[in-house]
Every structure is written in structure tokens, then in C-alpha cells.
XYZ file of C-alpha atoms in Angstrom:
400
model
C -3.804 37.953 -21.962
C -5.931 34.954 -21.088
C -9.423 34.152 -22.317
C -10.971 35.091 -18.980
C -9.490 38.615 -19.294
C -11.071 39.075 -22.714
C -14.442 37.898 -21.398
C -14.266 40.385 -18.514
C -13.514 43.320 -20.854
C -16.350 42.388 -23.217
C -18.695 42.013 -20.266
C -17.888 45.530 -18.966
C -18.482 47.066 -22.407
C -21.742 45.174 -22.726
C -22.929 46.356 -19.297
C -22.120 50.029 -20.064
C -23.920 49.935 -23.397
C -26.823 48.023 -21.864
C -27.248 50.524 -19.035
C -27.326 53.478 -21.461
C -29.922 51.794 -23.655
C -31.920 50.743 -20.604
C -32.082 54.369 -19.346
C -33.450 55.529 -22.691
C -36.002 52.736 -22.950
C -37.286 53.244 -19.421
C -37.586 56.996 -19.931
C -39.550 56.579 -23.152
C -41.798 53.929 -21.648
C -42.659 55.857 -18.469
C -43.352 59.121 -20.315
C -46.096 57.320 -22.231
C -47.980 56.798 -18.974
C -49.685 60.129 -18.111
C -50.791 59.065 -14.614
C -47.190 58.977 -13.355
C -45.725 62.240 -12.114
C -42.243 63.352 -13.318
C -40.752 62.885 -9.824
C -42.173 59.364 -9.696
C -40.745 58.535 -13.106
C -37.252 59.477 -11.942
C -37.561 57.412 -8.737
C -38.790 54.358 -10.652
C -35.969 54.652 -13.218
C -33.326 55.085 -10.515
C -34.643 52.073 -8.511
C -34.732 49.758 -11.556
C -31.376 51.092 -12.696
C -29.824 50.467 -9.241
C -31.087 46.870 -9.093
C -29.802 45.999 -12.562
C -26.477 47.768 -11.948
C -25.958 45.851 -8.698
C -26.701 42.524 -10.423
C -24.304 43.357 -13.250
C -21.619 44.385 -10.758
C -22.053 41.110 -8.837
C -21.640 39.045 -11.985
C -18.563 41.083 -12.872
C -17.025 40.279 -9.487
C -17.574 36.563 -10.113
C -15.823 36.749 -13.459
C -12.940 38.700 -11.957
C -12.590 36.152 -9.124
C -12.154 33.359 -11.646
C -9.595 35.420 -13.502
C -7.499 35.921 -10.357
C -7.684 32.287 -9.166
C -4.364 30.528 -9.984
C -4.508 27.444 -12.141
C -4.158 24.205 -10.173
C -0.633 22.761 -10.241
C -0.619 19.346 -11.926
C 0.361 16.504 -9.631
C 3.151 14.308 -10.935
C 2.674 10.720 -9.794
C 5.849 9.310 -8.276
C 6.239 5.565 -8.344
C 8.376 4.185 -5.550
C 10.446 1.041 -6.237
C 8.684 -1.989 -4.876
C 10.614 -3.618 -2.092
C 8.048 -6.106 -1.029
C 7.219 -7.942 -4.182
C 7.204 -11.703 -3.792
C 10.441 -13.211 -5.115
C 10.165 -14.404 -8.700
C 11.193 -18.063 -8.785
C 13.569 -17.635 -11.726
C 15.724 -14.976 -10.177
C 15.421 -15.566 -6.435
C 14.406 -11.960 -6.106
C 11.563 -10.392 -4.485
C 11.689 -7.676 -7.041
C 11.796 -5.441 -5.602
C 6.400 -2.162 -4.166
C 5.455 -1.956 -1.230
C 4.269 -1.775 2.215
C 7.445 0.043 3.140
C 8.353 2.364 0.320
C 11.178 4.809 0.739
C 10.116 8.425 0.340
C 10.724 9.450 -3.301
C 13.372 12.122 -3.682
C 10.968 14.327 -5.659
C 8.707 14.676 -2.635
C 9.900 17.346 -0.231
C 9.275 16.788 3.456
C 6.824 19.185 5.022
C 8.714 21.071 7.796
C 5.734 20.822 10.137
C 5.455 17.075 9.521
C 9.176 16.633 10.073
C 9.035 18.582 13.322
C 6.016 16.605 14.459
C 7.743 13.304 13.679
C 10.824 14.414 15.573
C 8.723 15.380 18.549
C 6.938 12.032 18.410
C 10.214 10.090 18.303
C 11.582 12.038 21.250
C 8.371 11.387 23.167
C 8.541 7.641 22.498
C 12.229 7.417 23.339
C 11.648 9.239 26.630
C 8.534 7.388 27.751
C 8.740 3.954 26.120
C 12.386 2.902 26.112
C 11.834 -0.885 25.978
C 9.199 -0.536 23.284
C 11.503 1.611 21.156
C 14.386 -0.826 21.635
C 12.293 -3.695 20.324
C 10.872 -1.606 17.504
C 14.411 -0.696 16.445
C 15.399 -4.380 16.500
C 12.382 -5.161 14.324
C 13.391 -2.524 11.773
C 17.024 -3.683 11.740
C 15.970 -7.268 11.089
C 13.825 -6.163 8.147
C 16.715 -4.122 6.757
C 19.075 -7.082 7.107
C 16.676 -9.302 5.185
C 16.249 -6.630 2.525
C 20.020 -6.527 2.117
C 19.984 -10.272 1.488
C 17.360 -9.981 -1.254
C 19.181 -7.074 -2.868
C 22.468 -8.955 -2.925
C 20.840 -12.201 -4.099
C 19.281 -10.309 -6.977
C 22.661 -8.840 -7.946
C 24.434 -12.186 -8.259
C 21.519 -14.378 -9.421
C 22.356 -14.003 -13.121
C 25.956 -15.054 -12.504
C 25.118 -18.185 -10.487
C 22.419 -19.971 -12.520
C 23.470 -23.484 -11.500
C 22.536 -22.716 -7.876
C 19.224 -21.017 -8.669
C 17.002 -23.666 -7.114
C 18.979 -23.649 -3.867
C 18.847 -19.851 -3.674
C 15.106 -19.913 -4.367
C 14.578 -22.137 -1.354
C 16.668 -19.893 0.902
C 14.968 -16.746 -0.410
C 11.449 -18.124 0.021
C 12.207 -19.224 3.582
C 13.486 -15.768 4.519
C 10.745 -13.977 2.586
C 7.988 -15.662 4.554
C 9.590 -14.551 7.823
C 10.103 -11.025 6.504
C 6.428 -10.725 5.584
C 5.460 -11.423 9.181
C 7.875 -8.758 10.405
C 6.587 -6.173 7.954
C 2.954 -6.886 8.819
C 3.658 -6.315 12.512
C 5.694 -3.175 11.806
C 2.876 -1.689 9.740
C 0.362 -2.394 12.495
C 2.616 -0.744 15.079
C 3.325 2.298 12.891
C -0.369 2.884 12.303
C -1.114 2.550 16.011
C 1.617 5.071 16.860
C 0.240 7.550 14.346
C -3.278 7.151 15.712
C -2.025 7.575 19.287
C -0.154 10.772 18.436
C -3.194 12.303 16.747
C -5.449 11.589 19.702
C -2.765 12.557 22.214
C -2.258 15.976 20.611
C -5.917 16.724 19.958
C -7.824 14.923 22.717
C -7.474 13.876 26.338
C -3.707 13.378 26.455
C -3.473 11.615 29.848
C -6.222 9.120 29.037
C -4.757 8.495 25.570
C -1.281 7.875 26.977
C -2.592 5.427 29.546
C -4.365 3.444 26.829
C -1.321 3.484 24.568
C 0.979 2.339 27.396
C -0.926 -0.934 27.578
C -0.730 -1.375 23.815
C 2.985 -0.586 23.797
C 3.599 -3.338 26.353
C 1.683 -5.829 24.241
C 3.543 -4.765 21.100
C 6.878 -5.105 22.903
C 6.078 -8.691 23.847
C 4.794 -9.452 20.355
C 7.981 -8.150 18.747
C 10.136 -10.197 21.092
C 8.135 -13.327 20.302
C 8.284 -12.791 16.540
C 12.003 -12.009 16.505
C 12.553 -15.158 18.522
C 10.948 -17.129 15.713
C 13.893 -16.308 13.457
C 15.566 -19.342 14.993
C 12.848 -21.477 13.397
C 13.663 -19.862 10.065
C 17.338 -20.625 10.606
C 16.519 -24.227 11.488
C 14.677 -24.692 8.206
C 17.509 -22.974 6.379
C 20.116 -25.203 7.993
C 18.236 -28.268 6.767
C 18.301 -26.866 3.234
C 22.016 -26.147 3.516
C 22.794 -29.590 4.923
C 20.882 -31.220 2.088
C 22.738 -29.104 -0.440
C 26.161 -29.941 1.000
C 25.235 -33.624 0.746
C 24.389 -33.084 -2.910
C 27.689 -31.260 -3.548
C 29.631 -34.010 -1.787
C 28.084 -36.596 -4.097
C 29.106 -34.515 -7.095
C 32.705 -34.366 -5.870
C 32.789 -38.150 -5.425
C 31.286 -39.037 -8.776
C 33.536 -40.851 -11.257
C 34.523 -39.359 -14.627
C 31.968 -39.558 -17.442
C 31.744 -42.852 -19.247
C 32.253 -43.062 -23.035
C 29.427 -41.189 -24.723
C 28.464 -39.145 -21.639
C 28.545 -35.351 -21.963
C 29.749 -33.171 -19.098
C 27.923 -29.943 -18.172
C 29.956 -26.782 -18.673
C 30.068 -23.244 -17.394
C 29.551 -20.412 -19.843
C 32.472 -18.057 -20.361
C 30.652 -15.308 -18.432
C 29.796 -17.505 -15.444
C 33.286 -18.995 -15.398
C 34.852 -15.530 -15.360
C 32.580 -14.499 -12.479
C 33.761 -17.423 -10.326
C 37.398 -16.981 -11.362
C 37.330 -13.313 -10.344
C 35.897 -14.286 -6.966
C 38.609 -16.918 -6.489
C 41.240 -14.312 -7.319
C 39.721 -11.871 -4.853
C 39.742 -14.599 -2.186
C 43.298 -15.611 -3.147
C 42.323 -19.253 -3.585
C 45.660 -20.099 -5.198
C 45.258 -23.883 -5.247
C 41.950 -23.810 -7.089
C 43.147 -21.106 -9.484
C 46.303 -23.036 -10.375
C 44.424 -26.275 -10.970
C 41.732 -24.630 -13.054
C 44.415 -22.965 -15.173
C 46.260 -26.271 -15.601
C 43.046 -28.064 -16.507
C 42.248 -25.440 -19.137
C 45.690 -25.881 -20.681
C 45.252 -29.669 -20.633
C 41.845 -29.239 -22.274
C 43.456 -27.333 -25.146
C 45.962 -30.155 -25.738
C 43.235 -32.799 -25.596
C 41.143 -30.890 -28.119
C 44.143 -30.668 -30.460
C 44.805 -34.405 -30.247
C 41.111 -35.184 -30.686
C 40.981 -32.983 -33.759
C 44.074 -34.640 -35.253
C 42.698 -38.150 -34.772
C 39.393 -37.127 -36.302
C 41.211 -35.616 -39.297
C 43.307 -38.739 -39.832
C 40.253 -40.947 -39.492
C 38.574 -38.983 -42.277
C 41.762 -39.120 -44.352
C 42.354 -42.857 -43.835
C 38.956 -44.520 -43.434
C 40.581 -47.917 -43.759
C 42.231 -47.213 -40.344
C 38.863 -46.926 -38.598
C 39.325 -50.121 -36.611
C 42.668 -48.859 -35.263
C 41.799 -45.188 -34.734
C 38.168 -45.273 -33.567
C 38.961 -46.679 -30.118
C 41.614 -44.017 -29.538
C 39.274 -41.318 -30.838
C 36.705 -42.466 -28.274
C 39.325 -42.261 -25.510
C 40.193 -38.684 -26.502
C 36.512 -37.786 -26.453
C 36.185 -39.362 -23.008
C 39.346 -37.571 -21.807
C 37.886 -34.244 -22.945
C 34.614 -34.836 -21.099
C 36.504 -35.967 -17.983
C 38.531 -32.757 -18.060
C 35.378 -30.658 -18.475
C 33.671 -32.486 -15.633
C 36.537 -31.810 -13.216
C 36.399 -28.124 -14.132
C 32.629 -28.055 -13.774
C 32.763 -29.606 -10.301
C 35.492 -27.216 -9.162
C 33.607 -24.173 -10.424
C 30.255 -25.447 -9.145
C 31.504 -26.047 -5.601
C 33.533 -22.829 -5.563
C 30.400 -20.963 -6.605
C 28.446 -22.609 -3.791
C 31.165 -21.480 -1.385
C 30.794 -17.952 -2.776
C 27.074 -17.941 -1.988
C 27.455 -19.440 1.468
C 30.236 -17.075 2.590
C 28.997 -13.843 1.008
C 28.967 -11.302 3.849
C 25.883 -9.424 2.640
C 23.720 -12.528 2.273
C 25.117 -14.220 5.414
C 23.806 -17.691 4.632
C 26.358 -20.037 6.236
C 29.977 -18.767 6.256
C 31.311 -21.639 8.377
C 29.668 -24.213 6.126
C 31.211 -22.470 3.129
C 34.666 -22.844 4.654
C 33.978 -26.527 5.319
C 32.963 -26.943 1.687
C 36.253 -25.370 0.621
C 38.211 -27.919 2.667
C 36.126 -30.742 1.198
C 36.830 -29.460 -2.301
C 40.585 -29.249 -1.700
C 40.598 -32.775 -0.245
C 38.808 -34.259 -3.272
C 40.765 -32.273 -5.834
C 43.729 -34.702 -6.313
C 41.508 -37.720 -6.953
C 39.332 -35.849 -9.476
C 42.354 -34.632 -11.389
C 44.067 -38.046 -11.303
C 40.928 -39.782 -12.603
C 40.789 -37.404 -15.558
C 44.531 -37.689 -16.114
C 44.313 -41.515 -16.252
C 41.848 -41.397 -19.133
C 44.003 -38.900 -20.970
C 47.055 -41.139 -20.391
C 45.172 -44.103 -21.877
C 44.477 -42.060 -24.987
C 48.072 -40.904 -25.262
C 49.412 -44.480 -24.909
C 46.755 -46.189 -26.956
C 49.253 -47.064 -29.716
C 51.509 -48.878 -27.256
C 48.538 -50.663 -25.775
C 47.337 -51.645 -29.229
C 50.715 -53.210 -30.123
C 50.846 -55.123 -26.877
C 47.380 -56.467 -27.548
C 48.421 -57.597 -31.026
C 51.511 -59.431 -29.755
C 49.573 -61.633 -27.345
């Protein structure tokens, strides 16, 4: 039993008791007035009694109406993932709100709305074929760009060395996407307004007016979609500049004594290696494996020379030069691996089918990498060979 039920019961009891007491009070009061006849007293009591009873009954109905009214169902706010957030510079991602939110799964589609939308789509397809074709192309282009941002977000954490390049590509595409979305929203709102007026007003006049707008929208979509070539032109300049940068990296000499080579983390290295395995890039895989094995041997030799130098400090003049060569050989090995992984990772980004940046350029980069591979490995191997033969070289120097 709810509180409103208890109030209604108490109210009824109060009214019954009040009416009984009121009858007695009125009777006693009217009998004290001698000028009023008995018949008149009864009529007066009945009239007053009827008025008060009606008022009490009306109030009772109000209370009962509140008791029978169902409690309002609380509305649960549903937040839709944001698909149109400007890309954050550090992760090349638009992260994901939005002008074009997908309908949350918790919201059920109203059957009448669904039927109305279906009727509207059929009407547009039947009467505005060209307009619908262009509108579909607009939507497909937006979806394709969204797929790029989704994929870029997925692999951003695993390709940190190419973050700046991906930021530039993402920003270029994002600006174009914003123009597409703005036009799509304007068209969608105009279609909704047309359908409302068409169904509730002068349909022939409304359709004539909308036909002109549909023609203008069709031309506007065609013009805007044509501007994607400008976006591609800007993107191609970014890609060309990046390939030039990668080419310079491939042609750089090994680190000099004292220079430290950049390295890939174990996680990032594994990500690239798995991609190379999936692509069956046997040559790169074999060379990276061989370089890793060579790195282990260099580290062992470097450690041994350092240990002997600590054990025999009087040999510093003989051992220090060789120790420096082993350090340089290690950094040369690491730099070859870094360049291989770095360029392979760039190829991954360029040829990824979901991002569709520049597959042909990615294949060209692969050929460039394979062509430069022997020289890079030989340069590193020469430094290692100098370290291995430093004793022989030292003796020859002493004999002259």
C-alpha cells in the first residue's frame, strides 16, 4: 500500500465523521431560531449538506486520480560514442561524439518512425534517383574516411616512430571529412523538413520546391566529392616528402664512435616482425634474425673486453681502442636494425588496406629497402671485423 492510498482512506473516514457532526450542529443551530419553520429547517440542512458533500466528493476524486496515475518511468541517458571528435595530435585519432552518432542499442526504434523512414526512402529513390545516387556516394566517402581513422587509432600505439607523419595524413583527411559531414547534416535536415511539410501540407507545392533544392544539393555533392582530389594532392606531397626522408635514413653511414643509435622497443619490434611474417617478407626476416644473432655476439665480446679492462687496468692503452670499436660495432648493428624496422613499418602504414594511404608507394619503398640492405649490412660488418681483428692490426702497427 502506497502513501496516497493511506491518505485516501483517512480522507474518507474524515468526511464521514465530519458529515455526521455537521448534521447535528446544523440541526441544533436551526432549532434555536424560532422564526424558521420545521420544513424550512430540513430544506436548509439538506442544501448545505449537499453542497459540502459534493465538494468533499470532488476532492476525493482528485486524490483518487493521483493514486491511479502511474509513476513516470526514469529516463536513462545513453551516451553514443563520439565519431567526430577532432584527432588528438598524440594518437592520430579523432577519438572518436558527434554529428553522426549511431543509434544506441538500448534505444528501440519506433515502428511508426521506421515505417515512415522506409516510405521516405522509397519516395526519394523513386522520384530523385540522381540525388539519391550522389547522397549515397557522400555517405560512402564518409564511411571510408571513418574506417581510416578507426584503423589509424588501432595501430597508432604500435607505430610511434611514424606518429608525426600519420598526424599530417589524419589532419588532411579530417578537414575534408568535416566538410562532407556538414553538407550531409544540412541535406538530412532539409529532407526531414520536406517530408513533414509534404505529409501535412500542400504536397504538390512542397515537392516542386524540394525538387529545386534536390538539384542544387546534387550539384553541391558532386563538387565537394570532386575536391577529394585536392586532398589527395596534399597527401601525395606529404608522402613524397616522407619517402625522401626515409631514403636519406637508408643512405646514412653507420654511427661514429660515441654516437648512440635509436632502437625499437620489444613490443614495437614484435609488431613489425609479425607483420613481416604475415606478408612473407623472407629477406627482411632473415636479415633481421641474423643481425640479432650478430648483436648477441658483439655484446658478449664487448662485455669480455670491458671485464678484462677492469681486471688489467695497465692494458688500457691496448684494450681501450678495441673496446671503442666493439661499442661502435654494436651501435652500427642496432642502427641497421632500426632502419630496417623503421622502413618496414612505414611500408606497413602505406600499404594497409583499411587506411589506403599509398599502396604503390609502399611497394616502391620495399624495393628501395631491399636494394640498400646489402650496403647497410656490409658497413656494419666492416666495423665488427675491425674490432675482431684489432689485435692483428695492433701488431702490424707496432712492427712498422
